[in-house]
Amino acid sequence: MVNKSINASWNKLLSDEFEKPYYYKLSELVNNAYEKSVVYPPSELVFNALIKCPLDKIKVVLIGQDPYHRIGQAHGLSFSVSDGIKKPQSLQNIFKELLNDVPEFKIPKSGNLEKWANQGVLLLNTILTVQEGLPGSHKSFGWEVFTDAVIKLISENKTNIVFMLWGNYARSKADLIDENKHLILKAAHPSPLARGAFFGSRHFSKTNAFLTEKGINAINWNLE
């Protein structure tokens, strides 16, 4: 894995992490996986969330689990799909919640969330690669050690970040975040298979209310 593609602010923050033994093992496993099987996202987009959202621009962290595992879907941003790809049901539900939560929101044609990333929304999966057709297949690689470190370092080095934690898996990351410095929003996962309430959580309007209160520009959730 090439770390040079991540911008300088991330490289500086994560430089110690890149030198730890687990990361060398992780890199070896990921590189071997790309050589021997079909893996998503494309290798140049593994760190796309960090590339699209520099450390100094972060306002929101939206935590996902692992990438979509079908051809053409994953491009390194949690919940997002490439242009021209059918929106997964979780993403459709996210848009439905936005429609009810943010008056000016309109359902977009594309499920590509890059416009959010460009405004400071870190769309971070906790596992950054997956074998085609096998969700969770790279769970044992060590990605979570790395992304847990990313979450913790953001908490330690930034202030007034909104962390959106959807589902039990994402909510378990709350222990890595200093709730005295940041806003933590929790809800059920937007998947139609999830239990609990996602609809009506109003996380998008709550996020903008918090950012505005702190003197930070709100997120324009519209994608068109």
Short mmCIF file of C-alpha atoms in Angstrom, two decimals:
data_model
loop_
_atom_site.label_atom_id
_atom_site.label_comp_id
_atom_site.label_asym_id
_atom_site.label_seq_id
_atom_site.Cartn_x
_atom_site.Cartn_y
_atom_site.Cartn_z
CA MET A 1 0.00 0.00 0.00
CA VAL A 2 1.34 3.40 -0.96
CA ASN A 3 0.91 6.01 1.75
CA LYS A 4 2.35 8.86 -0.30
CA SER A 5 -1.03 9.34 -1.96
CA ILE A 6 -2.51 10.57 1.32
CA ASN A 7 -2.10 14.31 1.80
CA ALA A 8 0.66 15.69 4.01
CA SER A 9 -1.56 16.43 7.01
CA TRP A 10 -2.63 12.78 7.30
CA ASN A 11 0.88 11.47 6.66
CA LYS A 12 2.20 13.59 9.51
CA LEU A 13 -0.53 12.48 11.92
CA LEU A 14 -0.24 8.81 10.99
CA SER A 15 3.52 8.55 10.47
CA ASP A 16 4.04 6.56 13.68
CA GLU A 17 1.16 4.24 12.80
CA PHE A 18 2.70 3.44 9.41
CA GLU A 19 5.86 2.20 11.16
CA LYS A 20 4.20 -0.22 13.58
CA PRO A 21 4.62 -3.99 13.08
CA TYR A 22 0.87 -4.60 12.63
CA TYR A 23 0.78 -2.13 9.73
CA TYR A 24 3.55 -3.95 7.89
CA LYS A 25 1.61 -7.20 8.30
CA LEU A 26 -1.60 -5.47 7.18
CA SER A 27 0.14 -4.12 4.07
CA GLU A 28 1.45 -7.56 3.21
CA LEU A 29 -1.99 -9.16 3.55
CA VAL A 30 -3.68 -6.45 1.46
CA ASN A 31 -1.06 -6.54 -1.28
CA ASN A 32 -1.30 -10.33 -1.49
CA ALA A 33 -5.09 -10.14 -1.65
CA TYR A 34 -4.98 -7.75 -4.61
CA GLU A 35 -2.54 -10.07 -6.40
CA LYS A 36 -4.53 -13.27 -5.85
CA SER A 37 -8.20 -12.22 -5.93
CA VAL A 38 -10.63 -9.49 -6.97
CA VAL A 39 -10.62 -6.85 -4.23
CA TYR A 40 -12.60 -3.64 -3.82
CA PRO A 41 -12.18 -0.73 -3.97
CA PRO A 42 -9.51 -0.36 -6.68
CA SER A 43 -6.13 -0.22 -4.96
CA GLU A 44 -5.61 3.46 -5.74
CA LEU A 45 -8.84 4.29 -3.85
CA VAL A 46 -8.15 2.37 -0.62
CA PHE A 47 -7.37 5.63 1.20
CA ASN A 48 -9.85 7.74 -0.77
CA ALA A 49 -11.65 8.93 2.38
CA LEU A 50 -8.42 10.46 3.67
CA ILE A 51 -7.48 11.84 0.26
CA LYS A 52 -10.83 13.56 -0.30
CA CYS A 53 -11.05 14.95 3.24
CA PRO A 54 -7.77 16.42 4.56
CA LEU A 55 -7.30 16.48 8.32
CA ASP A 56 -7.54 20.26 8.54
CA LYS A 57 -10.91 20.27 6.75
CA ILE A 58 -12.74 17.65 8.86
CA LYS A 59 -16.08 18.68 10.34
CA VAL A 60 -17.92 15.35 10.44
CA VAL A 61 -16.88 11.69 10.68
CA LEU A 62 -19.39 9.16 9.31
CA ILE A 63 -18.28 5.66 10.19
CA GLY A 64 -19.10 2.63 8.05
CA GLN A 65 -17.96 -0.98 8.32
CA ASP A 66 -16.40 -2.44 5.16
CA PRO A 67 -16.67 -1.54 1.47
CA TYR A 68 -19.46 -2.66 -0.82
CA HIS A 69 -18.44 -5.99 -2.32
CA ARG A 70 -20.05 -5.90 -5.78
CA ILE A 71 -18.37 -4.76 -8.99
CA GLY A 72 -18.22 -1.01 -9.50
CA GLN A 73 -19.76 -0.05 -6.15
CA ALA A 74 -16.93 0.78 -3.77
CA HIS A 75 -14.70 3.79 -4.27
CA GLY A 76 -13.23 4.26 -0.82
CA LEU A 77 -15.96 6.35 0.83
CA SER A 78 -18.33 4.82 3.40
CA PHE A 79 -21.94 4.40 2.21
CA SER A 80 -21.06 6.02 -1.15
CA VAL A 81 -21.15 4.36 -4.57
CA SER A 82 -19.57 5.38 -7.84
CA ASP A 83 -21.59 7.34 -10.40
CA GLY A 84 -23.92 5.19 -12.49
CA ILE A 85 -24.21 2.45 -9.86
CA LYS A 86 -27.58 1.54 -8.34
CA LYS A 87 -27.95 2.94 -4.83
CA PRO A 88 -27.82 0.24 -2.11
CA GLN A 89 -30.79 0.13 0.25
CA SER A 90 -28.83 1.64 3.15
CA LEU A 91 -27.96 4.66 1.03
CA GLN A 92 -31.54 4.96 -0.19
CA ASN A 93 -32.64 5.08 3.46
CA ILE A 94 -30.04 7.75 4.22
CA PHE A 95 -31.53 9.88 1.45
CA LYS A 96 -35.07 9.26 2.76
CA GLU A 97 -34.02 10.47 6.20
CA LEU A 98 -32.39 13.54 4.67
CA LEU A 99 -35.56 14.28 2.76
CA ASN A 100 -37.51 14.40 6.03
CA ASP A 101 -34.79 16.12 8.03
CA VAL A 102 -33.44 18.84 5.74
CA PRO A 103 -36.16 20.90 3.99
CA GLU A 104 -34.08 21.85 0.95
CA PHE A 105 -32.76 18.33 0.30
CA LYS A 106 -33.62 16.61 -2.98
CA ILE A 107 -33.06 12.93 -3.74
CA PRO A 108 -30.04 12.81 -6.10
CA LYS A 109 -29.69 10.66 -9.18
CA SER A 110 -26.26 9.44 -8.09
CA GLY A 111 -25.21 7.82 -4.83
CA ASN A 112 -21.75 9.38 -5.03
CA LEU A 113 -21.08 11.27 -1.79
CA GLU A 114 -17.84 12.98 -2.84
CA LYS A 115 -19.47 16.41 -2.46
CA TRP A 116 -19.87 15.68 1.25
CA ALA A 117 -16.23 14.62 1.52
CA ASN A 118 -15.12 17.80 -0.22
CA GLN A 119 -16.92 19.82 2.46
CA GLY A 120 -15.25 18.05 5.38
CA VAL A 121 -17.25 14.86 5.90
CA LEU A 122 -14.81 11.99 6.48
CA LEU A 123 -16.59 8.94 5.06
CA LEU A 124 -14.52 6.34 6.88
CA ASN A 125 -15.02 2.61 6.69
CA THR A 126 -13.31 0.78 9.53
CA ILE A 127 -12.21 -1.99 7.15
CA LEU A 128 -10.86 -0.51 3.93
CA THR A 129 -10.79 -3.51 1.58
CA VAL A 130 -13.00 -6.51 0.78
CA GLN A 131 -12.89 -9.51 -1.54
CA GLU A 132 -15.52 -9.54 -4.27
CA GLY A 133 -18.75 -11.10 -3.10
CA LEU A 134 -17.51 -11.77 0.43
CA PRO A 135 -18.52 -9.04 2.91
CA GLY A 136 -16.27 -8.91 5.96
CA SER A 137 -13.63 -11.04 4.25
CA HIS A 138 -10.76 -8.73 5.28
CA LYS A 139 -11.93 -8.24 8.85
CA SER A 140 -8.98 -10.22 10.22
CA PHE A 141 -6.34 -8.26 8.33
CA GLY A 142 -5.80 -5.57 10.97
CA TRP A 143 -7.63 -2.69 9.33
CA GLU A 144 -9.57 -1.93 12.49
CA VAL A 145 -6.38 -1.35 14.46
CA PHE A 146 -5.46 1.28 11.90
CA THR A 147 -8.86 2.96 11.61
CA ASP A 148 -9.37 2.91 15.39
CA ALA A 149 -6.10 4.84 15.58
CA VAL A 150 -7.40 7.30 12.97
CA ILE A 151 -10.59 7.90 14.97
CA LYS A 152 -8.69 8.30 18.24
CA LEU A 153 -6.14 10.67 16.71
CA ILE A 154 -8.90 12.82 15.24
CA SER A 155 -10.51 13.00 18.67
CA GLU A 156 -7.23 13.95 20.32
CA ASN A 157 -6.06 16.48 17.75
CA LYS A 158 -9.30 18.18 16.71
CA THR A 159 -12.21 19.91 18.46
CA ASN A 160 -15.91 20.27 17.66
CA ILE A 161 -16.12 17.30 15.28
CA VAL A 162 -19.48 15.56 14.79
CA PHE A 163 -19.20 11.76 14.88
CA MET A 164 -22.16 9.91 13.33
CA LEU A 165 -22.32 6.36 14.70
CA TRP A 166 -25.00 4.21 13.07
CA GLY A 167 -25.59 0.67 14.30
CA ASN A 168 -24.03 -1.33 17.12
CA TYR A 169 -20.74 -1.76 15.31
CA ALA A 170 -20.20 1.97 14.75
CA ARG A 171 -21.50 2.84 18.22
CA SER A 172 -18.76 0.67 19.72
CA LYS A 173 -16.27 3.28 18.46
CA ALA A 174 -17.65 5.88 20.90
CA ASP A 175 -15.07 4.78 23.46
CA LEU A 176 -12.35 6.17 21.18
CA ILE A 177 -13.90 9.66 21.14
CA ASP A 178 -13.70 12.41 23.78
CA GLU A 179 -17.34 13.43 24.22
CA ASN A 180 -16.24 16.57 26.07
CA LYS A 181 -14.63 17.90 22.87
CA HIS A 182 -16.94 16.52 20.21
CA LEU A 183 -20.59 15.74 19.42
CA ILE A 184 -21.41 12.01 19.21
CA LEU A 185 -24.66 11.13 17.43
CA LYS A 186 -25.94 7.54 17.67
CA ALA A 187 -28.72 5.77 15.79
CA ALA A 188 -29.60 2.40 14.29
CA HIS A 189 -27.92 1.43 11.05
CA PRO A 190 -29.78 2.62 7.92
CA SER A 191 -29.90 -0.93 6.56
CA PRO A 192 -33.49 -2.21 6.17
CA LEU A 193 -32.35 -5.30 8.09
CA ALA A 194 -31.25 -3.33 11.15
CA ARG A 195 -33.22 -3.15 14.37
CA GLY A 196 -33.94 0.15 16.08
CA ALA A 197 -34.69 3.64 14.88
CA PHE A 198 -32.74 5.28 12.09
CA PHE A 199 -35.60 7.26 10.61
CA GLY A 200 -36.35 10.33 12.69
CA SER A 201 -32.86 10.52 14.19
CA ARG A 202 -32.40 13.91 12.46
CA HIS A 203 -28.62 13.61 12.53
CA PHE A 204 -28.13 15.86 9.53
CA SER A 205 -29.96 18.87 10.95
CA LYS A 206 -28.41 18.24 14.38
CA THR A 207 -24.97 18.22 12.79
CA ASN A 208 -25.52 21.57 11.10
CA ALA A 209 -27.03 23.10 14.24
CA PHE A 210 -23.92 22.07 16.20
CA LEU A 211 -21.49 23.32 13.55
CA THR A 212 -23.32 26.64 13.27
CA GLU A 213 -23.32 27.05 17.05
CA LYS A 214 -19.53 26.57 17.04
CA GLY A 215 -19.04 29.12 14.26
CA ILE A 216 -18.27 26.47 11.63
CA ASN A 217 -19.83 26.49 8.17
CA ALA A 218 -22.68 23.99 7.92
CA ILE A 219 -22.69 21.08 5.45
CA ASN A 220 -24.72 21.42 2.28
CA TRP A 221 -26.19 17.91 2.15
CA ASN A 222 -27.55 18.35 -1.36
CA LEU A 223 -25.58 16.43 -3.99
CA GLU A 224 -26.95 18.09 -7.13
#
